[in-house]
C-alpha cells in the first residue's frame, strides 16, 4: 500500500519534471510551424539578406537584414558599456571591497538587475536620449547609440554577478602563491586571478550579450524604430525584438507579415540558443579546469 | 639595483591606476542605479495620491488614476506564480531527489537552461500562438498568466534546486535511517529545510513577472479598459504596459508623461521592495546555515 | 564468554559489495549476538562503515552500487530486493559519524520517527520523547528547552539527541558509525557509557577507528582489512592473543 503511494508520487514528479522540456519543445515547434509559410513564400535568401523591410507596402518587402544588423549594432555598442563596467565592478567587489562594503555592493548590483526593462526604456527615453541628442547635436536622441547605452547599463548586473561568481571560485592558494613570490595585488589580479577566471568571465559576457540581443522594451522605446540598414551609431534603428513587439499587434493572423514576425522570433531564438550553448560549453570546461566538476 | 627600484615604483603606480579604474567602474554603475531611482522618485512622487492609486483613468488617459493597471498586474502575477510554482517545485524535487543521474536529468537540465535564455518577446509569440489562438483563450488574464508563468518557470526551478541542494545530505540519511519513506523524508525534512531558499526564488520571480512587458503585449494587455476585469478571460491593463502605452500612444504627451512617471514609481517601488525582501531573506538564511 | 546459537540476532552470509566495478566488501560472514556490542576496527577505507551500512540498506542511496549474499534478521533476508526497506530501518536504527539533527526543535527531532509511522496520540508521543531522552542521558540537560532548535545544542548533546531519536522508533538493533569521530573526549566518554547502558536491551554494532574504544565498549571485535574480515572473536581475545598476523600488526600500530 505504502509503496504504491511512493511509486505514484515519484511518477507524478517525473511527469511534471518534463514540463520545461515540453515548453521548450513547444516554443521550437510553434516558431517553426508559424515561420515555415513565410520562408516558403518569400524564399530564405531574400528573407535573410533582403535589404528592405516594408511589411505594409504594396507589394510588401520582407528583408530582415536591416533588423539583424540593427540588433547587432546595438548589441556591440552595449558591450562597450557593460563589459568594462560589469567586469570592473566584479573585480572591485571581489578583490578590493572590504567585507562590509561587499555586503552592501552585492545586493545593490542585484537590485540593478531586478529593475524591470520597461523602467530602463522609460529612463532612456526621457533622460538618455535627450542628453545624447544635445551632446552630439543630432536630429533625434532615439538612436542606436542611446539604445546601446541603456542596454549596456541593463546588462551590467548580468556580467558583474556571473564574473564575480567566477572570481570567487579562484582558489585562495593561487593568490597566496603569487603574493609569496613578491607580486603586489594588481600583479596578482592581472596575472593570476583574471586568467584563472577567464572562462567564467567570458561566459558572463556571452550571457550578457544574449540578454542584450533578446531585450525588447528598451530598444522598442529608445532605438528610434527606423527599419533601414544602419549607417552610423546615431541613426534611428529597429532591432528584431522591437520589430516583433511593435508590429505583431497590427499584423493580421495568418498573413505573410504575421509569419515573418514569427520567423524573426525564430532567428532570435536560434541566436540566444547558440549563445547559451556557448556559455554552457565554456563554463563546463572551466569547472573541469579548476577541478570543480563532481 | 637601480632598475629594480624603478620597476617596483612603476608597478606600485600601475596598481594605483588599476585600482582607481576598478573603483570608477563600480561608482559609475551605482550612479546609474541612483540616477534611475532618483529620477523616477523625484518626478513620480508628486503624481502619487490616494486618487491615483484607487480610481480609474479619465479623459482619455490624461487624468484620473491607474487602479485597473495595479489590479491587472496583481492578477497576472498571482496567476503566473500559481501556475509556475507547483510545476517548478515538482521539477526541482524530481531533479534533486528522485532523478537518476544521467541522460534524462541532463536533458531536462539543459532545457531549463535554454528556456531561461529565451528572449521574453519570444515567450510572447509562443503565448500568442498557443494560448491566445490555439486554445482560444483570447487576449486575457489567463493567456498572460500562463505566458508569464512559463517565463518565470526556469528561475523558480533553479532557485528551488539550489535550496534543495543546500539542505544537508545528512538529514536525508537520518530520516531514512529512522524508517521514513522517500516522500516522507522530502516532505517532512528536506522541504522545510529548503523552504527559505525556495521562498526567495519565488519572491524574485514575482518581481520579474510583475515587471515584464513583452510577454503580455499580445497575450493580455490593453491600453484602455473601462473598469476592472470581470473574469480570467478579460483583457487587462497592467502597470508596465501602461507606461509603454502612455509614452508611445495617445495625444497629450505632457499629461501622459506625468502619469507614466507615477506608474513607473509604483512599478519600481514594487519590484525594489520585493527584491529587497528576497535578498534580505536569503542573506539571513545563508548565515543561518553557515552556523 | 559462552554464546549459544539461538542468541544470534543478525546473520550475515557471504556478503559482497561493489561500488561500480570496485569490490569493497569481500565475502564476509559474521554473526551479531543479542544484547552484545560488536565492534568493527580496521584502517580507513577497509570497508567497515560500508559493511554496517548494508545492515540497514543505507547503501541503497549510492548509484551503481550492488550487494550480493544474504543478511538475515528475524529470518528475513535484508539484502533481498523484495525486503521492505522501511520496515528494516525501523528495526535497525543508526547513529552517524557526524551528529545530524534535523533543523527542527529537540521535541520534533524525537517525535519525528513516531509521526512518520502515523502516531497521533499526543500522550504517547510525550511519553516516548521523555523516555528516549532519559535513555540517552539527555533529559536533564534539555527538559526545559524542548522547543529550542536542536542545532543550538553542543556537538556531544546533538549526538546524544540523535541516539534518543533513534531509540524513539524502538529498534531492535542500533548501528553506530564512528559516533565519536567528531566529539571531544568528555562527550566521547558519555557516549561510551551510554552504549554500555544500551546494550542491556539492544543489539549493537559499532564502527570505530579508536582501538581503545573498541576494547572498552565491545564484547566482540571484528578486524577488517581491504574489504575482508580478517578476524572475528571475543574482544578480550582479539586484543590479547590475536590469531592472525595482520590483526597483531594492526593492533601494535605497524600500519593503519
mmCIF file of N, CA and C in Angstrom, chain A residues 166-243:
data_model
loop_
_atom_site.group_PDB
_atom_site.id
_atom_site.type_symbol
_atom_site.label_atom_id
_atom_site.label_comp_id
_atom_site.label_asym_id
_atom_site.label_seq_id
_atom_site.Cartn_x
_atom_site.Cartn_y
_atom_site.Cartn_z
ATOM 1 N N UNK A 166 32.643 33.730 -10.851
ATOM 2 C CA UNK A 166 33.841 33.096 -11.410
ATOM 3 C C UNK A 166 35.063 33.488 -10.588
ATOM 4 N N UNK A 167 35.161 34.771 -10.226
ATOM 5 C CA UNK A 167 36.317 35.228 -9.449
ATOM 6 C C UNK A 167 36.351 34.573 -8.079
ATOM 7 N N UNK A 168 35.165 34.406 -7.485
ATOM 8 C CA UNK A 168 35.167 33.852 -6.133
ATOM 9 C C UNK A 168 35.526 32.367 -6.128
ATOM 10 N N UNK A 169 35.460 31.742 -7.306
ATOM 11 C CA UNK A 169 35.851 30.334 -7.383
ATOM 12 C C UNK A 169 37.368 30.141 -7.505
ATOM 13 N N UNK A 170 38.083 31.242 -7.779
ATOM 14 C CA UNK A 170 39.542 31.099 -7.898
ATOM 15 C C UNK A 170 40.097 30.778 -6.518
ATOM 16 N N UNK A 171 40.783 29.646 -6.385
ATOM 17 C CA UNK A 171 41.238 29.235 -5.062
ATOM 18 C C UNK A 171 42.190 30.269 -4.451
ATOM 19 N N UNK A 172 42.042 30.475 -3.162
ATOM 20 C CA UNK A 172 42.923 31.396 -2.453
ATOM 21 C C UNK A 172 44.386 31.004 -2.571
ATOM 22 N N UNK A 173 44.615 29.711 -2.695
ATOM 23 C CA UNK A 173 46.001 29.250 -2.744
ATOM 24 C C UNK A 173 46.738 29.839 -3.941
ATOM 25 N N UNK A 174 46.002 30.094 -5.062
ATOM 26 C CA UNK A 174 46.633 30.722 -6.227
ATOM 27 C C UNK A 174 47.179 32.086 -5.838
ATOM 28 N N UNK A 175 46.319 32.862 -5.151
ATOM 29 C CA UNK A 175 46.721 34.219 -4.776
ATOM 30 C C UNK A 175 47.874 34.173 -3.791
ATOM 31 N N UNK A 176 47.762 33.278 -2.827
ATOM 32 C CA UNK A 176 48.817 33.186 -1.812
ATOM 33 C C UNK A 176 50.155 32.874 -2.464
ATOM 34 N N UNK A 177 50.114 31.958 -3.433
ATOM 35 C CA UNK A 177 51.356 31.601 -4.125
ATOM 36 C C UNK A 177 51.958 32.826 -4.790
ATOM 37 N N UNK A 178 51.092 33.637 -5.413
ATOM 38 C CA UNK A 178 51.581 34.818 -6.111
ATOM 39 C C UNK A 178 52.139 35.851 -5.134
ATOM 40 N N UNK A 179 51.402 36.074 -4.046
ATOM 41 C CA UNK A 179 51.892 37.036 -3.037
ATOM 42 C C UNK A 179 53.230 36.595 -2.477
ATOM 43 N N UNK A 180 53.343 35.291 -2.229
ATOM 44 C CA UNK A 180 54.565 34.805 -1.591
ATOM 45 C C UNK A 180 55.768 34.948 -2.512
ATOM 46 N N UNK A 181 55.501 35.125 -3.813
ATOM 47 C CA UNK A 181 56.606 35.348 -4.747
ATOM 48 C C UNK A 181 56.915 36.830 -4.880
ATOM 49 N N UNK A 182 56.262 37.659 -4.109
ATOM 50 C CA UNK A 182 56.566 39.081 -4.099
ATOM 51 C C UNK A 182 55.724 39.922 -5.032
ATOM 52 N N UNK A 183 54.663 39.346 -5.612
ATOM 53 C CA UNK A 183 53.814 40.132 -6.501
ATOM 54 C C UNK A 183 52.880 41.007 -5.672
ATOM 55 N N UNK A 184 52.576 42.183 -6.197
ATOM 56 C CA UNK A 184 51.598 43.004 -5.473
ATOM 57 C C UNK A 184 50.185 42.610 -5.896
ATOM 58 N N UNK A 185 49.211 43.300 -5.337
ATOM 59 C CA UNK A 185 47.827 42.868 -5.554
ATOM 60 C C UNK A 185 47.401 43.008 -7.014
ATOM 61 N N UNK A 186 47.829 44.117 -7.647
ATOM 62 C CA UNK A 186 47.452 44.347 -9.037
ATOM 63 C C UNK A 186 48.061 43.294 -9.944
ATOM 64 N N UNK A 187 49.347 42.996 -9.692
ATOM 65 C CA UNK A 187 50.001 41.957 -10.497
ATOM 66 C C UNK A 187 49.312 40.611 -10.295
ATOM 67 N N UNK A 188 48.984 40.316 -9.048
ATOM 68 C CA UNK A 188 48.308 39.058 -8.759
ATOM 69 C C UNK A 188 46.967 38.998 -9.477
ATOM 70 N N UNK A 189 46.287 40.140 -9.442
ATOM 71 C CA UNK A 189 44.975 40.218 -10.086
ATOM 72 C C UNK A 189 45.080 39.977 -11.591
ATOM 73 N N UNK A 190 45.992 40.704 -12.243
ATOM 74 C CA UNK A 190 46.047 40.631 -13.700
ATOM 75 C C UNK A 190 46.744 39.373 -14.196
ATOM 76 N N UNK A 191 47.690 38.867 -13.425
ATOM 77 C CA UNK A 191 48.472 37.744 -13.938
ATOM 78 C C UNK A 191 47.999 36.393 -13.422
ATOM 79 N N UNK A 192 47.298 36.361 -12.304
ATOM 80 C CA UNK A 192 46.868 35.081 -11.749
ATOM 81 C C UNK A 192 45.345 34.960 -11.689
ATOM 82 N N UNK A 193 44.714 35.937 -11.046
ATOM 83 C CA UNK A 193 43.278 35.786 -10.787
ATOM 84 C C UNK A 193 42.457 35.870 -12.078
ATOM 85 N N UNK A 194 42.708 36.910 -12.868
ATOM 86 C CA UNK A 194 41.903 37.075 -14.090
ATOM 87 C C UNK A 194 42.104 35.911 -15.063
ATOM 88 N N UNK A 195 43.347 35.501 -15.331
ATOM 89 C CA UNK A 195 43.498 34.338 -16.210
ATOM 90 C C UNK A 195 42.783 33.094 -15.669
ATOM 91 N N UNK A 196 42.848 32.905 -14.355
ATOM 92 C CA UNK A 196 42.207 31.705 -13.795
ATOM 93 C C UNK A 196 40.692 31.776 -13.961
ATOM 94 N N UNK A 197 40.140 32.988 -13.923
ATOM 95 C CA UNK A 197 38.683 33.125 -14.031
ATOM 96 C C UNK A 197 38.249 33.474 -15.445
ATOM 97 N N UNK A 198 39.207 33.445 -16.389
ATOM 98 C CA UNK A 198 38.926 33.980 -17.725
ATOM 99 C C UNK A 198 37.705 33.346 -18.380
ATOM 100 N N UNK A 199 37.586 32.031 -18.288
ATOM 101 C CA UNK A 199 36.455 31.431 -18.991
ATOM 102 C C UNK A 199 35.142 31.781 -18.311
ATOM 103 N N UNK A 200 35.158 31.895 -16.984
ATOM 104 C CA UNK A 200 33.943 32.325 -16.289
ATOM 105 C C UNK A 200 33.562 33.736 -16.690
ATOM 106 N N UNK A 201 34.572 34.585 -16.833
ATOM 107 C CA UNK A 201 34.306 35.964 -17.221
ATOM 108 C C UNK A 201 33.773 36.011 -18.648
ATOM 109 N N UNK A 202 34.338 35.194 -19.525
ATOM 110 C CA UNK A 202 33.813 35.224 -20.897
ATOM 111 C C UNK A 202 32.395 34.672 -20.956
ATOM 112 N N UNK A 203 32.097 33.695 -20.095
ATOM 113 C CA UNK A 203 30.708 33.225 -20.008
ATOM 114 C C UNK A 203 29.778 34.378 -19.663
ATOM 115 N N UNK A 204 30.221 35.207 -18.715
ATOM 116 C CA UNK A 204 29.370 36.315 -18.286
ATOM 117 C C UNK A 204 29.110 37.273 -19.445
ATOM 118 N N UNK A 205 30.129 37.488 -20.271
ATOM 119 C CA UNK A 205 29.963 38.402 -21.402
ATOM 120 C C UNK A 205 28.988 37.802 -22.422
ATOM 121 N N UNK A 206 29.123 36.496 -22.661
ATOM 122 C CA UNK A 206 28.223 35.861 -23.626
ATOM 123 C C UNK A 206 26.778 35.908 -23.141
ATOM 124 N N UNK A 207 26.587 35.616 -21.861
ATOM 125 C CA UNK A 207 25.220 35.642 -21.342
ATOM 126 C C UNK A 207 24.668 37.068 -21.312
ATOM 127 N N UNK A 208 25.551 38.030 -21.041
ATOM 128 C CA UNK A 208 25.139 39.435 -21.102
ATOM 129 C C UNK A 208 24.696 39.788 -22.514
ATOM 130 N N UNK A 209 25.478 39.331 -23.487
ATOM 131 C CA UNK A 209 25.174 39.561 -24.903
ATOM 132 C C UNK A 209 23.828 38.939 -25.260
ATOM 133 N N UNK A 210 23.603 37.732 -24.760
ATOM 134 C CA UNK A 210 22.350 37.040 -25.037
ATOM 135 C C UNK A 210 21.177 37.844 -24.480
ATOM 136 N N UNK A 211 21.369 38.387 -23.293
ATOM 137 C CA UNK A 211 20.312 39.199 -22.679
ATOM 138 C C UNK A 211 20.067 40.461 -23.520
ATOM 139 N N UNK A 212 21.147 41.069 -24.001
ATOM 140 C CA UNK A 212 21.024 42.299 -24.775
ATOM 141 C C UNK A 212 20.262 42.051 -26.076
ATOM 142 N N UNK A 213 20.658 40.984 -26.775
ATOM 143 C CA UNK A 213 20.012 40.704 -28.063
ATOM 144 C C UNK A 213 18.527 40.425 -27.884
ATOM 145 N N UNK A 214 18.168 39.785 -26.757
ATOM 146 C CA UNK A 214 16.777 39.410 -26.551
ATOM 147 C C UNK A 214 15.945 40.497 -25.907
ATOM 148 N N UNK A 215 16.575 41.551 -25.470
ATOM 149 C CA UNK A 215 15.849 42.601 -24.761
ATOM 150 C C UNK A 215 14.901 43.340 -25.709
ATOM 151 N N UNK A 216 13.687 43.572 -25.227
ATOM 152 C CA UNK A 216 12.673 44.108 -26.123
ATOM 153 C C UNK A 216 12.250 45.544 -25.816
ATOM 154 N N UNK A 217 11.717 45.761 -24.617
ATOM 155 C CA UNK A 217 11.052 47.024 -24.348
ATOM 156 C C UNK A 217 12.000 48.217 -24.480
ATOM 157 N N UNK A 218 13.211 48.038 -23.998
ATOM 158 C CA UNK A 218 14.164 49.139 -24.040
ATOM 159 C C UNK A 218 14.420 49.582 -25.471
ATOM 160 N N UNK A 219 14.733 48.616 -26.337
ATOM 161 C CA UNK A 219 15.037 49.001 -27.715
ATOM 162 C C UNK A 219 13.794 49.520 -28.422
ATOM 163 N N UNK A 220 12.657 48.964 -28.027
ATOM 164 C CA UNK A 220 11.417 49.422 -28.636
ATOM 165 C C UNK A 220 11.216 50.911 -28.358
ATOM 166 N N UNK A 221 11.572 51.335 -27.164
ATOM 167 C CA UNK A 221 11.333 52.715 -26.786
ATOM 168 C C UNK A 221 12.475 53.657 -27.158
ATOM 169 N N UNK A 222 13.697 53.141 -27.209
ATOM 170 C CA UNK A 222 14.841 54.044 -27.310
ATOM 171 C C UNK A 222 15.515 54.031 -28.676
ATOM 172 N N UNK A 223 15.378 52.932 -29.448
ATOM 173 C CA UNK A 223 16.250 52.817 -30.618
ATOM 174 C C UNK A 223 15.769 53.637 -31.818
ATOM 175 N N UNK A 224 14.573 54.189 -31.778
ATOM 176 C CA UNK A 224 14.136 55.074 -32.851
ATOM 177 C C UNK A 224 13.182 54.454 -33.833
ATOM 178 N N UNK A 225 13.356 53.150 -34.133
ATOM 179 C CA UNK A 225 12.342 52.443 -34.883
ATOM 180 C C UNK A 225 12.415 52.490 -36.396
ATOM 181 N N UNK A 226 13.467 53.042 -37.004
ATOM 182 C CA UNK A 226 13.528 53.081 -38.452
ATOM 183 C C UNK A 226 14.136 51.787 -38.990
ATOM 184 N N UNK A 227 13.334 51.075 -39.818
ATOM 185 C CA UNK A 227 13.803 49.788 -40.307
ATOM 186 C C UNK A 227 14.648 49.955 -41.560
ATOM 187 N N UNK A 228 15.787 50.615 -41.421
ATOM 188 C CA UNK A 228 16.705 50.731 -42.557
ATOM 189 C C UNK A 228 18.073 50.252 -42.111
ATOM 190 N N UNK A 229 18.902 49.883 -43.079
ATOM 191 C CA UNK A 229 20.227 49.405 -42.728
ATOM 192 C C UNK A 229 21.008 50.540 -42.054
ATOM 193 N N UNK A 230 21.472 50.311 -40.827
ATOM 194 C CA UNK A 230 22.119 51.396 -40.088
ATOM 195 C C UNK A 230 23.436 51.822 -40.740
ATOM 196 N N UNK A 231 23.638 53.135 -40.821
ATOM 197 C CA UNK A 231 24.893 53.643 -41.395
ATOM 198 C C UNK A 231 25.820 54.176 -40.317
ATOM 199 N N UNK A 232 25.242 54.694 -39.231
ATOM 200 C CA UNK A 232 26.100 55.159 -38.142
ATOM 201 C C UNK A 232 25.412 54.867 -36.813
ATOM 202 N N UNK A 233 26.139 55.100 -35.732
ATOM 203 C CA UNK A 233 25.580 54.848 -34.414
ATOM 204 C C UNK A 233 24.514 55.862 -34.040
ATOM 205 N N UNK A 234 24.433 56.939 -34.818
ATOM 206 C CA UNK A 234 23.490 57.980 -34.438
ATOM 207 C C UNK A 234 22.211 57.957 -35.282
ATOM 208 N N UNK A 235 22.053 56.875 -36.077
ATOM 209 C CA UNK A 235 20.815 56.725 -36.837
ATOM 210 C C UNK A 235 19.775 55.979 -36.002
ATOM 211 N N UNK A 236 18.513 56.324 -36.185
ATOM 212 C CA UNK A 236 17.463 55.503 -35.583
ATOM 213 C C UNK A 236 17.481 54.121 -36.241
ATOM 214 N N UNK A 237 17.296 53.082 -35.454
ATOM 215 C CA UNK A 237 17.316 51.721 -35.995
ATOM 216 C C UNK A 237 16.132 50.945 -35.413
ATOM 217 N N UNK A 238 15.918 49.747 -35.965
ATOM 218 C CA UNK A 238 14.827 48.922 -35.471
ATOM 219 C C UNK A 238 15.309 47.479 -35.324
ATOM 220 N N UNK A 239 15.784 47.107 -34.137
ATOM 221 C CA UNK A 239 16.251 45.738 -33.921
ATOM 222 C C UNK A 239 15.107 44.732 -34.017
ATOM 223 N N UNK A 240 15.470 43.449 -34.081
ATOM 224 C CA UNK A 240 14.485 42.386 -34.306
ATOM 225 C C UNK A 240 13.402 42.353 -33.242
ATOM 226 N N UNK A 241 13.821 42.431 -31.968
ATOM 227 C CA UNK A 241 12.833 42.319 -30.893
ATOM 228 C C UNK A 241 11.810 43.448 -30.995
ATOM 229 N N UNK A 242 12.307 44.664 -31.267
ATOM 230 C CA UNK A 242 11.408 45.813 -31.344
ATOM 231 C C UNK A 242 10.428 45.641 -32.497
ATOM 232 N N UNK A 243 10.898 45.064 -33.591
ATOM 233 C CA UNK A 243 10.029 44.861 -34.742
ATOM 234 C C UNK A 243 8.857 43.953 -34.385
#
